[in-house]
DNA sequence: CCCGTGCCCTGGCGGC
DNA sequence: TGCCGCCAGGGCACGG
């Protein structure tokens, strides 16, 4: 569930709390969430110099490596004093401040990976990541879309095409741009691409400024809840009147994803 | 290359 | 009340 605004909120929350701390040990309780072998040995002793974000990926900049962390659906970080291990806590980083950074993930979908600092942008997953909407130019995005027949919503969920959007913010972007999520990419005009980039940029920026959205079980860091869920126009609004035309919002499936759409405003 | 499907996971919910 | 099956979904592997 965390998309760009939620991940950015996590980054901003964690950075001042973790900057310059040393990872003195790591406990891994669920091996499958750690891709790198010898993770514990390699990360031990490294400082957290910085925390960056690319799309929905968090990048902890250490001394020799970066730790790439993807929260997927329900991954969360907590910082706290020593205590008994909690349910669904899969990785615990011991810090030199006698605090613990713990990673909590009910569905165990999140992943950790260590890659050397000198090459992490040149190898997957980050080498394959598309540009974020704010950095996208309409000409090259239009070129990426124009030969595809998949629905525009699926293309905007594909992080190789454009990075940072997930199910919530794609629905909001398409609503604002008045484009139907099922519209095939090869029917999208250059002008619509310009509009999509603008609305995606705006919605992500607005959501980030409000700390992201807190829906379902997601919240950024313990005690930090977003406010953008109050600004949603279509997502989760099934049967509620469209703000623009009063037509009830409907819920459909697009590529297997629950999708909210105004059947009047959003034309195919 | 392009696209669709299934997998990974678990808690929560609807149905009986 | 209890149990079963289904759903949610980001990213990737795999197959046609």
mmCIF file of N, CA and C in Angstrom, chain A residues 15-114:
data_model
loop_
_atom_site.group_PDB
_atom_site.id
_atom_site.type_symbol
_atom_site.label_atom_id
_atom_site.label_comp_id
_atom_site.label_asym_id
_atom_site.label_seq_id
_atom_site.Cartn_x
_atom_site.Cartn_y
_atom_site.Cartn_z
ATOM 1 N N UNK A 15 14.991 9.587 8.728
ATOM 2 C CA UNK A 15 16.334 10.141 8.522
ATOM 3 C C UNK A 15 16.920 10.834 9.759
ATOM 4 N N UNK A 16 16.203 11.791 10.363
ATOM 5 C CA UNK A 16 16.815 12.464 11.520
ATOM 6 C C UNK A 16 17.006 11.535 12.719
ATOM 7 N N UNK A 17 16.236 10.456 12.747
ATOM 8 C CA UNK A 17 16.351 9.532 13.885
ATOM 9 C C UNK A 17 17.498 8.536 13.705
ATOM 10 N N UNK A 18 17.908 8.335 12.451
ATOM 11 C CA UNK A 18 18.895 7.279 12.184
ATOM 12 C C UNK A 18 20.232 7.800 11.679
ATOM 13 N N UNK A 19 20.250 9.035 11.235
ATOM 14 C CA UNK A 19 21.467 9.557 10.592
ATOM 15 C C UNK A 19 22.670 9.436 11.524
ATOM 16 N N UNK A 20 23.749 8.880 10.968
ATOM 17 C CA UNK A 20 25.038 8.684 11.646
ATOM 18 C C UNK A 20 25.046 7.599 12.721
ATOM 19 N N UNK A 21 23.925 6.894 12.871
ATOM 20 C CA UNK A 21 23.930 5.764 13.811
ATOM 21 C C UNK A 21 24.630 4.571 13.147
ATOM 22 N N UNK A 22 25.143 3.691 13.983
ATOM 23 C CA UNK A 22 25.847 2.500 13.491
ATOM 24 C C UNK A 22 24.961 1.271 13.715
ATOM 25 N N UNK A 23 24.907 0.429 12.702
ATOM 26 C CA UNK A 23 24.209 -0.851 12.843
ATOM 27 C C UNK A 23 25.192 -1.828 13.471
ATOM 28 N N UNK A 24 24.951 -2.176 14.725
ATOM 29 C CA UNK A 24 25.927 -3.015 15.430
ATOM 30 C C UNK A 24 25.572 -4.500 15.378
ATOM 31 N N UNK A 25 24.314 -4.786 15.020
ATOM 32 C CA UNK A 25 23.925 -6.192 14.851
ATOM 33 C C UNK A 25 22.562 -6.236 14.166
ATOM 34 N N UNK A 26 22.217 -7.383 13.623
ATOM 35 C CA UNK A 26 20.927 -7.564 12.963
ATOM 36 C C UNK A 26 20.381 -8.939 13.318
ATOM 37 N N UNK A 27 19.113 -8.987 13.654
ATOM 38 C CA UNK A 27 18.438 -10.279 13.823
ATOM 39 C C UNK A 27 17.449 -10.441 12.689
ATOM 40 N N UNK A 28 17.525 -11.557 12.009
ATOM 41 C CA UNK A 28 16.604 -11.837 10.904
ATOM 42 C C UNK A 28 15.720 -13.001 11.310
ATOM 43 N N UNK A 29 14.427 -12.741 11.387
ATOM 44 C CA UNK A 29 13.488 -13.773 11.837
ATOM 45 C C UNK A 29 12.747 -14.418 10.679
ATOM 46 N N UNK A 30 12.803 -13.787 9.498
ATOM 47 C CA UNK A 30 12.153 -14.350 8.317
ATOM 48 C C UNK A 30 13.139 -14.227 7.159
ATOM 49 N N UNK A 31 13.810 -15.325 6.872
ATOM 50 C CA UNK A 31 14.913 -15.290 5.911
ATOM 51 C C UNK A 31 14.492 -14.819 4.519
ATOM 52 N N UNK A 32 13.265 -15.156 4.105
ATOM 53 C CA UNK A 32 12.853 -14.868 2.732
ATOM 54 C C UNK A 32 12.765 -13.376 2.407
ATOM 55 N N UNK A 33 12.703 -12.531 3.434
ATOM 56 C CA UNK A 33 12.604 -11.102 3.124
ATOM 57 C C UNK A 33 13.979 -10.498 2.859
ATOM 58 N N UNK A 34 15.035 -11.258 3.065
ATOM 59 C CA UNK A 34 16.393 -10.766 2.799
ATOM 60 C C UNK A 34 16.952 -11.490 1.587
ATOM 61 N N UNK A 35 17.176 -10.752 0.516
ATOM 62 C CA UNK A 35 17.639 -11.343 -0.741
ATOM 63 C C UNK A 35 19.134 -11.647 -0.670
ATOM 64 N N UNK A 36 19.887 -10.725 -0.080
ATOM 65 C CA UNK A 36 21.351 -10.831 -0.075
ATOM 66 C C UNK A 36 21.816 -11.906 0.904
ATOM 67 N N UNK A 37 22.700 -12.783 0.435
ATOM 68 C CA UNK A 37 23.264 -13.736 1.395
ATOM 69 C C UNK A 37 24.386 -13.046 2.146
ATOM 70 N N UNK A 38 24.608 -13.473 3.354
ATOM 71 C CA UNK A 38 25.617 -12.844 4.207
ATOM 72 C C UNK A 38 25.237 -11.404 4.586
ATOM 73 N N UNK A 39 23.948 -11.114 4.530
ATOM 74 C CA UNK A 39 23.423 -9.776 4.834
ATOM 75 C C UNK A 39 23.883 -9.299 6.218
ATOM 76 N N UNK A 40 23.673 -10.151 7.191
ATOM 77 C CA UNK A 40 23.995 -9.790 8.582
ATOM 78 C C UNK A 40 25.480 -9.426 8.724
ATOM 79 N N UNK A 41 26.315 -10.266 8.177
ATOM 80 C CA UNK A 41 27.764 -10.031 8.280
ATOM 81 C C UNK A 41 28.167 -8.748 7.559
ATOM 82 N N UNK A 42 27.617 -8.548 6.357
ATOM 83 C CA UNK A 42 28.025 -7.393 5.551
ATOM 84 C C UNK A 42 27.569 -6.062 6.143
ATOM 85 N N UNK A 43 26.396 -6.058 6.738
ATOM 86 C CA UNK A 43 25.842 -4.764 7.181
ATOM 87 C C UNK A 43 26.359 -4.361 8.565
ATOM 88 N N UNK A 44 26.759 -5.328 9.335
ATOM 89 C CA UNK A 44 27.201 -5.044 10.700
ATOM 90 C C UNK A 44 28.423 -4.113 10.705
ATOM 91 N N UNK A 45 28.322 -3.066 11.494
ATOM 92 C CA UNK A 45 29.426 -2.114 11.621
ATOM 93 C C UNK A 45 29.308 -0.895 10.724
ATOM 94 N N UNK A 46 28.371 -0.909 9.783
ATOM 95 C CA UNK A 46 28.253 0.237 8.869
ATOM 96 C C UNK A 46 27.360 1.334 9.471
ATOM 97 N N UNK A 47 27.718 2.592 9.168
ATOM 98 C CA UNK A 47 26.905 3.748 9.576
ATOM 99 C C UNK A 47 25.752 3.953 8.601
ATOM 100 N N UNK A 48 24.683 4.532 9.093
ATOM 101 C CA UNK A 48 23.621 5.010 8.208
ATOM 102 C C UNK A 48 23.946 6.463 7.883
ATOM 103 N N UNK A 49 24.481 6.695 6.692
ATOM 104 C CA UNK A 49 24.908 8.047 6.323
ATOM 105 C C UNK A 49 23.753 8.898 5.827
ATOM 106 N N UNK A 50 22.829 8.252 5.131
ATOM 107 C CA UNK A 50 21.730 9.007 4.524
ATOM 108 C C UNK A 50 20.618 8.027 4.174
ATOM 109 N N UNK A 51 19.442 8.547 3.915
ATOM 110 C CA UNK A 51 18.352 7.710 3.404
ATOM 111 C C UNK A 51 17.781 8.421 2.181
ATOM 112 N N UNK A 52 17.763 7.712 1.064
ATOM 113 C CA UNK A 52 17.246 8.256 -0.196
ATOM 114 C C UNK A 52 15.994 7.480 -0.580
ATOM 115 N N UNK A 53 15.341 7.965 -1.614
ATOM 116 C CA UNK A 53 14.158 7.264 -2.119
ATOM 117 C C UNK A 53 14.138 7.360 -3.631
ATOM 118 N N UNK A 54 13.897 6.226 -4.269
ATOM 119 C CA UNK A 54 13.700 6.201 -5.726
ATOM 120 C C UNK A 54 12.368 5.516 -5.973
ATOM 121 N N UNK A 55 11.391 6.232 -6.487
ATOM 122 C CA UNK A 55 10.065 5.643 -6.636
ATOM 123 C C UNK A 55 9.579 5.169 -5.273
ATOM 124 N N UNK A 56 9.249 3.903 -5.158
ATOM 125 C CA UNK A 56 8.780 3.363 -3.875
ATOM 126 C C UNK A 56 9.892 2.663 -3.100
ATOM 127 N N UNK A 57 11.127 2.743 -3.607
ATOM 128 C CA UNK A 57 12.251 2.086 -2.931
ATOM 129 C C UNK A 57 12.914 3.043 -1.961
ATOM 130 N N UNK A 58 13.187 2.553 -0.753
ATOM 131 C CA UNK A 58 14.017 3.278 0.202
ATOM 132 C C UNK A 58 15.449 2.807 0.037
ATOM 133 N N UNK A 59 16.381 3.735 0.068
ATOM 134 C CA UNK A 59 17.801 3.394 -0.060
ATOM 135 C C UNK A 59 18.542 3.948 1.151
ATOM 136 N N UNK A 60 18.973 3.060 2.017
ATOM 137 C CA UNK A 60 19.784 3.450 3.175
ATOM 138 C C UNK A 60 21.243 3.472 2.719
ATOM 139 N N UNK A 61 21.828 4.660 2.720
ATOM 140 C CA UNK A 61 23.220 4.797 2.283
ATOM 141 C C UNK A 61 24.126 4.499 3.471
ATOM 142 N N UNK A 62 24.929 3.447 3.349
ATOM 143 C CA UNK A 62 25.827 3.032 4.432
ATOM 144 C C UNK A 62 27.258 3.387 4.044
ATOM 145 N N UNK A 63 28.238 2.803 4.703
ATOM 146 C CA UNK A 63 29.642 3.137 4.411
ATOM 147 C C UNK A 63 30.114 2.503 3.107
ATOM 148 N N UNK A 64 29.853 1.211 2.960
ATOM 149 C CA UNK A 64 30.332 0.485 1.777
ATOM 150 C C UNK A 64 29.205 0.142 0.801
ATOM 151 N N UNK A 65 28.036 -0.066 1.337
ATOM 152 C CA UNK A 65 26.907 -0.556 0.548
ATOM 153 C C UNK A 65 25.715 0.372 0.705
ATOM 154 N N UNK A 66 24.692 0.099 -0.093
ATOM 155 C CA UNK A 66 23.380 0.661 0.211
ATOM 156 C C UNK A 66 22.455 -0.506 0.547
ATOM 157 N N UNK A 67 21.527 -0.266 1.457
ATOM 158 C CA UNK A 67 20.486 -1.245 1.736
ATOM 159 C C UNK A 67 19.220 -0.758 1.038
ATOM 160 N N UNK A 68 18.767 -1.543 0.065
ATOM 161 C CA UNK A 68 17.540 -1.208 -0.637
ATOM 162 C C UNK A 68 16.397 -1.925 0.046
ATOM 163 N N UNK A 69 15.381 -1.165 0.427
ATOM 164 C CA UNK A 69 14.257 -1.697 1.187
ATOM 165 C C UNK A 69 12.970 -1.362 0.457
ATOM 166 N N UNK A 70 12.179 -2.373 0.166
ATOM 167 C CA UNK A 70 10.861 -2.143 -0.432
ATOM 168 C C UNK A 70 9.794 -2.633 0.537
ATOM 169 N N UNK A 71 8.874 -1.762 0.883
ATOM 170 C CA UNK A 71 7.861 -2.078 1.903
ATOM 171 C C UNK A 71 6.688 -2.878 1.346
ATOM 172 N N UNK A 72 6.609 -2.944 0.001
ATOM 173 C CA UNK A 72 5.479 -3.617 -0.657
ATOM 174 C C UNK A 72 4.160 -3.182 -0.017
ATOM 175 N N UNK A 73 3.381 -4.140 0.498
ATOM 176 C CA UNK A 73 2.030 -3.807 0.933
ATOM 177 C C UNK A 73 1.978 -3.198 2.335
ATOM 178 N N UNK A 74 2.622 -3.851 3.256
ATOM 179 C CA UNK A 74 2.371 -3.496 4.657
ATOM 180 C C UNK A 74 3.630 -3.351 5.486
ATOM 181 N N UNK A 75 4.768 -3.207 4.839
ATOM 182 C CA UNK A 75 6.007 -3.066 5.598
ATOM 183 C C UNK A 75 6.045 -1.754 6.371
ATOM 184 N N UNK A 76 6.537 -1.799 7.599
ATOM 185 C CA UNK A 76 6.617 -0.605 8.453
ATOM 186 C C UNK A 76 7.885 -0.661 9.287
ATOM 187 N N UNK A 77 8.395 0.505 9.608
ATOM 188 C CA UNK A 77 9.536 0.590 10.514
ATOM 189 C C UNK A 77 9.105 1.196 11.841
ATOM 190 N N UNK A 78 9.743 0.710 12.891
ATOM 191 C CA UNK A 78 9.554 1.290 14.218
ATOM 192 C C UNK A 78 10.927 1.489 14.831
ATOM 193 N N UNK A 79 11.043 2.541 15.632
ATOM 194 C CA UNK A 79 12.269 2.750 16.405
ATOM 195 C C UNK A 79 11.876 2.757 17.873
ATOM 196 N N UNK A 80 12.563 1.961 18.659
ATOM 197 C CA UNK A 80 12.173 1.882 20.065
ATOM 198 C C UNK A 80 13.307 1.363 20.922
ATOM 199 N N UNK A 81 13.075 1.373 22.210
ATOM 200 C CA UNK A 81 14.027 0.855 23.184
ATOM 201 C C UNK A 81 13.933 -0.678 23.177
ATOM 202 N N UNK A 82 14.904 -1.332 23.791
ATOM 203 C CA UNK A 82 14.859 -2.798 23.852
ATOM 204 C C UNK A 82 13.548 -3.305 24.428
ATOM 205 N N UNK A 83 13.013 -4.322 23.793
ATOM 206 C CA UNK A 83 11.787 -4.950 24.300
ATOM 207 C C UNK A 83 11.657 -6.326 23.675
ATOM 208 N N UNK A 84 10.685 -7.065 24.164
ATOM 209 C CA UNK A 84 10.443 -8.408 23.649
ATOM 210 C C UNK A 84 9.988 -8.325 22.195
ATOM 211 N N UNK A 85 10.391 -9.291 21.411
ATOM 212 C CA UNK A 85 10.044 -9.315 19.992
ATOM 213 C C UNK A 85 8.527 -9.325 19.803
ATOM 214 N N UNK A 86 8.064 -8.494 18.861
ATOM 215 C CA UNK A 86 6.630 -8.400 18.588
ATOM 216 C C UNK A 86 6.252 -9.334 17.437
ATOM 217 N N UNK A 87 4.974 -9.641 17.375
ATOM 218 C CA UNK A 87 4.432 -10.446 16.287
ATOM 219 C C UNK A 87 4.681 -9.734 14.950
ATOM 220 N N UNK A 88 5.012 -10.495 13.919
ATOM 221 C CA UNK A 88 5.234 -9.964 12.566
ATOM 222 C C UNK A 88 6.455 -9.069 12.438
ATOM 223 N N UNK A 89 7.340 -9.163 13.414
ATOM 224 C CA UNK A 89 8.593 -8.421 13.335
ATOM 225 C C UNK A 89 9.621 -9.349 12.687
ATOM 226 N N UNK A 90 10.129 -8.961 11.518
ATOM 227 C CA UNK A 90 10.953 -9.912 10.763
ATOM 228 C C UNK A 90 12.441 -9.572 10.756
ATOM 229 N N UNK A 91 12.753 -8.294 10.910
ATOM 230 C CA UNK A 91 14.168 -7.890 10.957
ATOM 231 C C UNK A 91 14.328 -6.855 12.072
ATOM 232 N N UNK A 92 15.352 -7.022 12.878
ATOM 233 C CA UNK A 92 15.643 -6.074 13.949
ATOM 234 C C UNK A 92 17.090 -5.610 13.814
ATOM 235 N N UNK A 93 17.264 -4.305 13.613
ATOM 236 C CA UNK A 93 18.599 -3.708 13.512
ATOM 237 C C UNK A 93 18.952 -3.131 14.878
ATOM 238 N N UNK A 94 20.065 -3.569 15.435
ATOM 239 C CA UNK A 94 20.531 -3.012 16.714
ATOM 240 C C UNK A 94 21.415 -1.814 16.396
ATOM 241 N N UNK A 95 21.135 -0.690 17.036
ATOM 242 C CA UNK A 95 21.905 0.529 16.777
ATOM 243 C C UNK A 95 22.847 0.815 17.940
ATOM 244 N N UNK A 96 23.875 1.602 17.666
ATOM 245 C CA UNK A 96 24.850 1.926 18.708
ATOM 246 C C UNK A 96 24.279 2.871 19.762
ATOM 247 N N UNK A 97 23.076 3.393 19.518
ATOM 248 C CA UNK A 97 22.431 4.279 20.485
ATOM 249 C C UNK A 97 21.604 3.497 21.494
ATOM 250 N N UNK A 98 21.718 2.159 21.455
ATOM 251 C CA UNK A 98 20.898 1.275 22.293
ATOM 252 C C UNK A 98 19.432 1.314 21.904
ATOM 253 N N UNK A 99 19.159 1.818 20.710
ATOM 254 C CA UNK A 99 17.807 1.744 20.160
ATOM 255 C C UNK A 99 17.759 0.614 19.143
ATOM 256 N N UNK A 100 16.522 0.249 18.784
ATOM 257 C CA UNK A 100 16.323 -0.783 17.782
ATOM 258 C C UNK A 100 15.465 -0.224 16.649
ATOM 259 N N UNK A 101 15.899 -0.504 15.431
ATOM 260 C CA UNK A 101 15.055 -0.232 14.257
ATOM 261 C C UNK A 101 14.457 -1.572 13.865
ATOM 262 N N UNK A 102 13.134 -1.679 13.946
ATOM 263 C CA UNK A 102 12.520 -2.977 13.630
ATOM 264 C C UNK A 102 11.654 -2.859 12.390
ATOM 265 N N UNK A 103 11.660 -3.934 11.618
ATOM 266 C CA UNK A 103 10.862 -4.004 10.405
ATOM 267 C C UNK A 103 9.715 -4.981 10.643
ATOM 268 N N UNK A 104 8.513 -4.483 10.418
ATOM 269 C CA UNK A 104 7.274 -5.191 10.737
ATOM 270 C C UNK A 104 6.484 -5.336 9.450
ATOM 271 N N UNK A 105 6.028 -6.541 9.137
ATOM 272 C CA UNK A 105 5.375 -6.764 7.845
ATOM 273 C C UNK A 105 4.439 -7.966 7.929
ATOM 274 N N UNK A 106 3.154 -7.675 8.076
ATOM 275 C CA UNK A 106 2.166 -8.738 8.277
ATOM 276 C C UNK A 106 2.190 -9.760 7.144
ATOM 277 N N UNK A 107 2.256 -9.289 5.935
ATOM 278 C CA UNK A 107 2.174 -10.232 4.807
ATOM 279 C C UNK A 107 3.521 -10.713 4.285
ATOM 280 N N UNK A 108 4.582 -10.247 4.893
ATOM 281 C CA UNK A 108 5.917 -10.737 4.527
ATOM 282 C C UNK A 108 6.256 -10.520 3.053
ATOM 283 N N UNK A 109 5.735 -9.440 2.469
ATOM 284 C CA UNK A 109 6.031 -9.179 1.059
ATOM 285 C C UNK A 109 7.251 -8.295 0.860
ATOM 286 N N UNK A 110 7.611 -7.536 1.852
ATOM 287 C CA UNK A 110 8.727 -6.602 1.728
ATOM 288 C C UNK A 110 10.054 -7.321 1.567
ATOM 289 N N UNK A 111 11.020 -6.615 0.985
ATOM 290 C CA UNK A 111 12.332 -7.221 0.687
ATOM 291 C C UNK A 111 13.478 -6.266 1.052
ATOM 292 N N UNK A 112 14.591 -6.869 1.457
ATOM 293 C CA UNK A 112 15.837 -6.136 1.726
ATOM 294 C C UNK A 112 16.939 -6.672 0.838
ATOM 295 N N UNK A 113 17.799 -5.757 0.422
ATOM 296 C CA UNK A 113 18.914 -6.163 -0.427
ATOM 297 C C UNK A 113 20.081 -5.224 -0.165
ATOM 298 N N UNK A 114 21.286 -5.765 -0.159
ATOM 299 C CA UNK A 114 22.495 -4.943 -0.034
ATOM 300 C C UNK A 114 23.209 -4.943 -1.377
#
